[in-house]
């Protein structure tokens, strides 16, 4: 229990020699977080939360200061994904809050539990719009972008406020929560004993949600009648940390599975039942599809269209903790609502009782397709090309992860993302962290910092040169905290490609950057290691050195500026004009 050492003078009528111990808003926030096992804060200091960060550090919490709130917010969000505890992001009022908001919204979209705690200005002045320092109605602005938003006005309510924020973030479908703490709250002084009593230790913050037995029976019927079943594992399955159960479901049923990007490694990508390299066939030609913590959103073509073969050819079973996810895009014939651990365990009970074995012909079709695709890709990956293209560079990094399967891989970009996702095999759960549901750029350095801090494992961040730019200043943060992060920049001089020109000849094209930029020198500026490489062999050697030393490293990997394709794999989402005017 923390107390303010200062003691107040008691009124004459009080017992003069029994001074009250006091606490305040600052200490209560810290005590409430610690009581709930929250040990790390990601943030940017400033008014009115400077002292909160300082004091949290003094009280033994890990407080990591960033250069921009968006990166701190992304760090908190991915910490939530990795640990199943809400990641905490701490920001200053108005502009700092807004900077953190993109990360909060992204966390909510991705179902990552996170709490954005932001200081705010004086309610009385803000509500009368009298022009306070950093005046903004932050609660109202945050509300539509997160699962829940709360404001605490009295120090005695801090315990309840933080308990509510934690529950909202991790229970049911996880997501982002906003907690508004006005400046005045922090210095409110109350009796320490009353303060201690006001704190709440949240019991069973994310209770198991058991599926209805009838929903399990329905799902089992569908699976038993399937001739060409496919399992799709999503990042909800990775988040759930029910790794052994998920593995047993796949292996006992013998059903081929397709991992979504951040579910890669839940079972090793080299698993005999992996249909990752036969994704098109597994989706198009299947008859029954079991979704485990994956939504039928744009990433799965909404469950319809040519990706999924003939209309009406699919029957979908879906496991999800959120009942309203069912039928969101197509009919779900067997909805199973509950947490993934409980649902998969219940399915397994049924499979152990009665299962006629894997559909051999279908498993063989998938296997053959997978082997053929892998063989087709192999020579492209093995080429020691100079200049490097995406495939040859990624071939080298694929070997790095094969040799260091416990490293965390952070990945963003266009071509750099789409190709790395397919090329780099993952071997362990929750090792691949990327742009997620929105395909957002800018998660790179925030994710890399939190991955290193939360796991203590080496981190390899594979970044397009454009993507890196959104959070690149955090290389200073990485150096400051001496984190074992190796950043590889795929430098092709621009967005998609570095070869565009301005038809008028006046300016650089909108998609190009300074040619042959030396990003490696940014890392050197802060005491880290920089390297520039031109071949896959050099790249592999430089990454190995970085991962062995654990020193912050940035490798500028020079890629042929003509190698990329527009928008990577999602060019179809990028409208292009067919009308050409004369300049
Ligand atoms: P992906 O992008 O990998 O396909 P999504 O983010 O679309 O994954 O889907 C994840 C789904 O997992 C969400 O619908 C979410 O409600 C669900 N989910 C998250 N955690 C759990 C859990 N513990 N149990 C069940 N479902 C969960
Ligand atoms: Mg580029």
CSV table of N, CA, C and O in Angstrom, one decimal, residues 213-230 249 252-253 255 287-290 315 317 334 346-359:
chain,number,residue,atom,x,y,z
A,213,UNK,N,-24.7,-27.6,-25.6
A,213,UNK,CA,-24.4,-29.0,-26.1
A,213,UNK,C,-25.1,-29.2,-27.4
A,213,UNK,O,-24.6,-29.9,-28.3
A,214,UNK,N,-26.3,-28.6,-27.6
A,214,UNK,CA,-27.0,-28.8,-28.9
A,214,UNK,C,-26.2,-28.2,-30.1
A,214,UNK,O,-26.2,-28.7,-31.2
A,215,UNK,N,-25.5,-27.1,-29.8
A,215,UNK,CA,-24.7,-26.5,-30.9
A,215,UNK,C,-23.5,-27.4,-31.2
A,215,UNK,O,-23.1,-27.4,-32.4
A,216,UNK,N,-23.0,-28.1,-30.2
A,216,UNK,CA,-21.8,-29.0,-30.5
A,216,UNK,C,-22.3,-30.2,-31.3
A,216,UNK,O,-21.7,-30.6,-32.3
A,217,UNK,N,-23.5,-30.7,-30.9
A,217,UNK,CA,-24.0,-31.9,-31.7
A,217,UNK,C,-24.2,-31.5,-33.1
A,217,UNK,O,-23.9,-32.3,-34.0
A,218,UNK,N,-24.8,-30.3,-33.3
A,218,UNK,CA,-25.1,-29.9,-34.7
A,218,UNK,C,-23.7,-29.8,-35.5
A,218,UNK,O,-23.6,-30.2,-36.6
A,219,UNK,N,-22.7,-29.2,-34.9
A,219,UNK,CA,-21.4,-29.0,-35.6
A,219,UNK,C,-20.8,-30.4,-35.9
A,219,UNK,O,-20.3,-30.6,-37.0
A,220,UNK,N,-20.9,-31.3,-34.9
A,220,UNK,CA,-20.3,-32.6,-35.2
A,220,UNK,C,-21.0,-33.3,-36.3
A,220,UNK,O,-20.4,-34.0,-37.1
A,221,UNK,N,-22.4,-33.2,-36.4
A,221,UNK,CA,-23.1,-33.8,-37.5
A,221,UNK,C,-22.6,-33.3,-38.8
A,221,UNK,O,-22.3,-34.1,-39.8
A,222,UNK,N,-22.4,-32.0,-38.9
A,222,UNK,CA,-21.9,-31.4,-40.2
A,222,UNK,C,-20.5,-32.0,-40.5
A,222,UNK,O,-20.2,-32.3,-41.6
A,223,UNK,N,-19.6,-32.0,-39.5
A,223,UNK,CA,-18.3,-32.5,-39.7
A,223,UNK,C,-18.3,-34.0,-40.1
A,223,UNK,O,-17.5,-34.4,-41.0
A,224,UNK,N,-19.1,-34.8,-39.5
A,224,UNK,CA,-19.1,-36.2,-39.8
A,224,UNK,C,-19.6,-36.5,-41.2
A,224,UNK,O,-19.2,-37.4,-41.9
A,225,UNK,N,-20.5,-35.6,-41.7
A,225,UNK,CA,-21.1,-35.8,-43.0
A,225,UNK,C,-20.2,-35.2,-44.1
A,225,UNK,O,-20.5,-35.3,-45.3
A,226,UNK,N,-19.2,-34.4,-43.8
A,226,UNK,CA,-18.4,-33.7,-44.8
A,226,UNK,C,-17.6,-34.7,-45.6
A,226,UNK,O,-17.1,-35.7,-45.1
A,227,UNK,N,-17.4,-34.4,-46.9
A,227,UNK,CA,-16.5,-35.2,-47.7
A,227,UNK,C,-15.2,-34.4,-47.9
A,227,UNK,O,-14.1,-35.0,-48.1
A,228,UNK,N,-15.3,-33.1,-47.9
A,228,UNK,CA,-14.1,-32.3,-48.2
A,228,UNK,C,-14.0,-31.1,-47.1
A,228,UNK,O,-14.1,-30.0,-47.5
A,229,UNK,N,-13.8,-31.5,-45.9
A,229,UNK,CA,-13.8,-30.5,-44.8
A,229,UNK,C,-12.5,-29.7,-44.7
A,229,UNK,O,-11.5,-30.2,-45.0
A,230,UNK,N,-12.6,-28.4,-44.4
A,230,UNK,CA,-11.4,-27.6,-44.1
A,230,UNK,C,-11.6,-26.8,-42.8
A,230,UNK,O,-12.7,-26.4,-42.6
A,249,UNK,N,-7.5,-31.2,-32.1
A,249,UNK,CA,-8.7,-31.1,-33.0
A,249,UNK,C,-8.3,-31.4,-34.5
A,249,UNK,O,-8.9,-32.3,-35.1
A,252,UNK,N,-6.7,-35.3,-34.6
A,252,UNK,CA,-7.6,-36.4,-34.4
A,252,UNK,C,-8.6,-36.4,-35.5
A,252,UNK,O,-9.0,-37.5,-35.9
A,253,UNK,N,-9.1,-35.3,-36.0
A,253,UNK,CA,-10.1,-35.3,-37.0
A,253,UNK,C,-9.4,-35.6,-38.4
A,253,UNK,O,-10.0,-36.1,-39.3
A,255,UNK,N,-8.4,-33.4,-40.4
A,255,UNK,CA,-9.0,-32.4,-41.4
A,255,UNK,C,-7.9,-31.4,-41.7
A,255,UNK,O,-7.3,-30.8,-40.8
A,287,UNK,N,-16.3,-28.7,-48.9
A,287,UNK,CA,-17.8,-28.7,-48.8
A,287,UNK,C,-18.3,-28.2,-47.5
A,287,UNK,O,-19.3,-27.5,-47.3
A,288,UNK,N,-17.5,-28.5,-46.4
A,288,UNK,CA,-17.8,-28.0,-45.1
A,288,UNK,C,-16.6,-27.2,-44.5
A,288,UNK,O,-15.5,-27.7,-44.6
A,289,UNK,N,-16.8,-26.0,-44.0
A,289,UNK,CA,-15.7,-25.2,-43.5
A,289,UNK,C,-16.0,-24.9,-42.0
A,289,UNK,O,-17.0,-24.4,-41.6
A,290,UNK,N,-15.0,-25.3,-41.2
A,290,UNK,CA,-15.1,-25.0,-39.7
A,290,UNK,C,-14.2,-23.8,-39.4
A,290,UNK,O,-12.9,-23.8,-39.6
A,315,UNK,N,-20.9,-25.3,-46.6
A,315,UNK,CA,-21.7,-25.2,-45.3
A,315,UNK,C,-20.7,-24.8,-44.3
A,315,UNK,O,-19.6,-25.4,-44.1
A,317,UNK,N,-19.5,-23.9,-40.4
A,317,UNK,CA,-19.6,-24.0,-39.0
A,317,UNK,C,-18.7,-22.9,-38.4
A,317,UNK,O,-17.6,-22.7,-38.9
A,334,UNK,N,-24.0,-24.1,-38.5
A,334,UNK,CA,-23.8,-24.6,-37.2
A,334,UNK,C,-23.0,-23.6,-36.4
A,334,UNK,O,-21.8,-23.7,-36.3
A,346,UNK,N,-15.2,-29.5,-26.3
A,346,UNK,CA,-16.4,-30.2,-26.5
A,346,UNK,C,-16.5,-30.9,-27.8
A,346,UNK,O,-17.0,-32.0,-27.9
A,347,UNK,N,-16.0,-30.3,-28.9
A,347,UNK,CA,-16.0,-31.0,-30.2
A,347,UNK,C,-15.1,-32.2,-30.1
A,347,UNK,O,-15.4,-33.3,-30.6
A,348,UNK,N,-14.0,-32.1,-29.4
A,348,UNK,CA,-13.0,-33.2,-29.3
A,348,UNK,C,-13.7,-34.4,-28.5
A,348,UNK,O,-13.5,-35.6,-28.9
A,349,UNK,N,-14.5,-34.1,-27.5
A,349,UNK,CA,-15.2,-35.2,-26.8
A,349,UNK,C,-16.0,-36.0,-27.8
A,349,UNK,O,-16.0,-37.2,-27.7
A,350,UNK,N,-16.7,-35.3,-28.6
A,350,UNK,CA,-17.6,-36.0,-29.6
A,350,UNK,C,-16.7,-36.7,-30.6
A,350,UNK,O,-17.1,-37.9,-31.0
A,351,UNK,N,-15.6,-36.2,-31.0
A,351,UNK,CA,-14.8,-36.8,-32.0
A,351,UNK,C,-14.1,-38.1,-31.4
A,351,UNK,O,-14.0,-39.1,-32.1
A,352,UNK,N,-13.7,-38.0,-30.1
A,352,UNK,CA,-13.2,-39.2,-29.5
A,352,UNK,C,-14.2,-40.3,-29.4
A,352,UNK,O,-13.9,-41.5,-29.5
A,353,UNK,N,-15.4,-40.0,-29.2
A,353,UNK,CA,-16.5,-41.0,-29.1
A,353,UNK,C,-16.8,-41.6,-30.5
A,353,UNK,O,-16.9,-42.8,-30.5
A,354,UNK,N,-16.9,-40.8,-31.5
A,354,UNK,CA,-17.2,-41.4,-32.8
A,354,UNK,C,-16.6,-40.6,-33.9
A,354,UNK,O,-16.9,-39.4,-34.1
A,355,UNK,N,-15.8,-41.2,-34.7
A,355,UNK,CA,-15.1,-40.5,-35.8
A,355,UNK,C,-14.7,-41.6,-36.8
A,355,UNK,O,-14.0,-42.5,-36.4
A,356,UNK,N,-15.1,-41.4,-38.0
A,356,UNK,CA,-14.7,-42.5,-39.0
A,356,UNK,C,-13.4,-42.2,-39.7
A,356,UNK,O,-13.1,-42.9,-40.6
A,357,UNK,N,-12.7,-41.2,-39.2
A,357,UNK,CA,-11.3,-41.0,-39.8
A,357,UNK,C,-11.4,-39.9,-40.8
A,357,UNK,O,-12.4,-39.4,-41.3
A,358,UNK,N,-10.2,-39.4,-41.2
A,358,UNK,CA,-10.0,-38.3,-42.2
A,358,UNK,C,-10.5,-38.7,-43.5
A,358,UNK,O,-10.4,-39.9,-43.9
A,359,UNK,N,-11.1,-37.8,-44.3
A,359,UNK,CA,-11.5,-38.1,-45.7
A,359,UNK,C,-10.3,-38.2,-46.6
A,359,UNK,O,-9.7,-37.2,-47.0
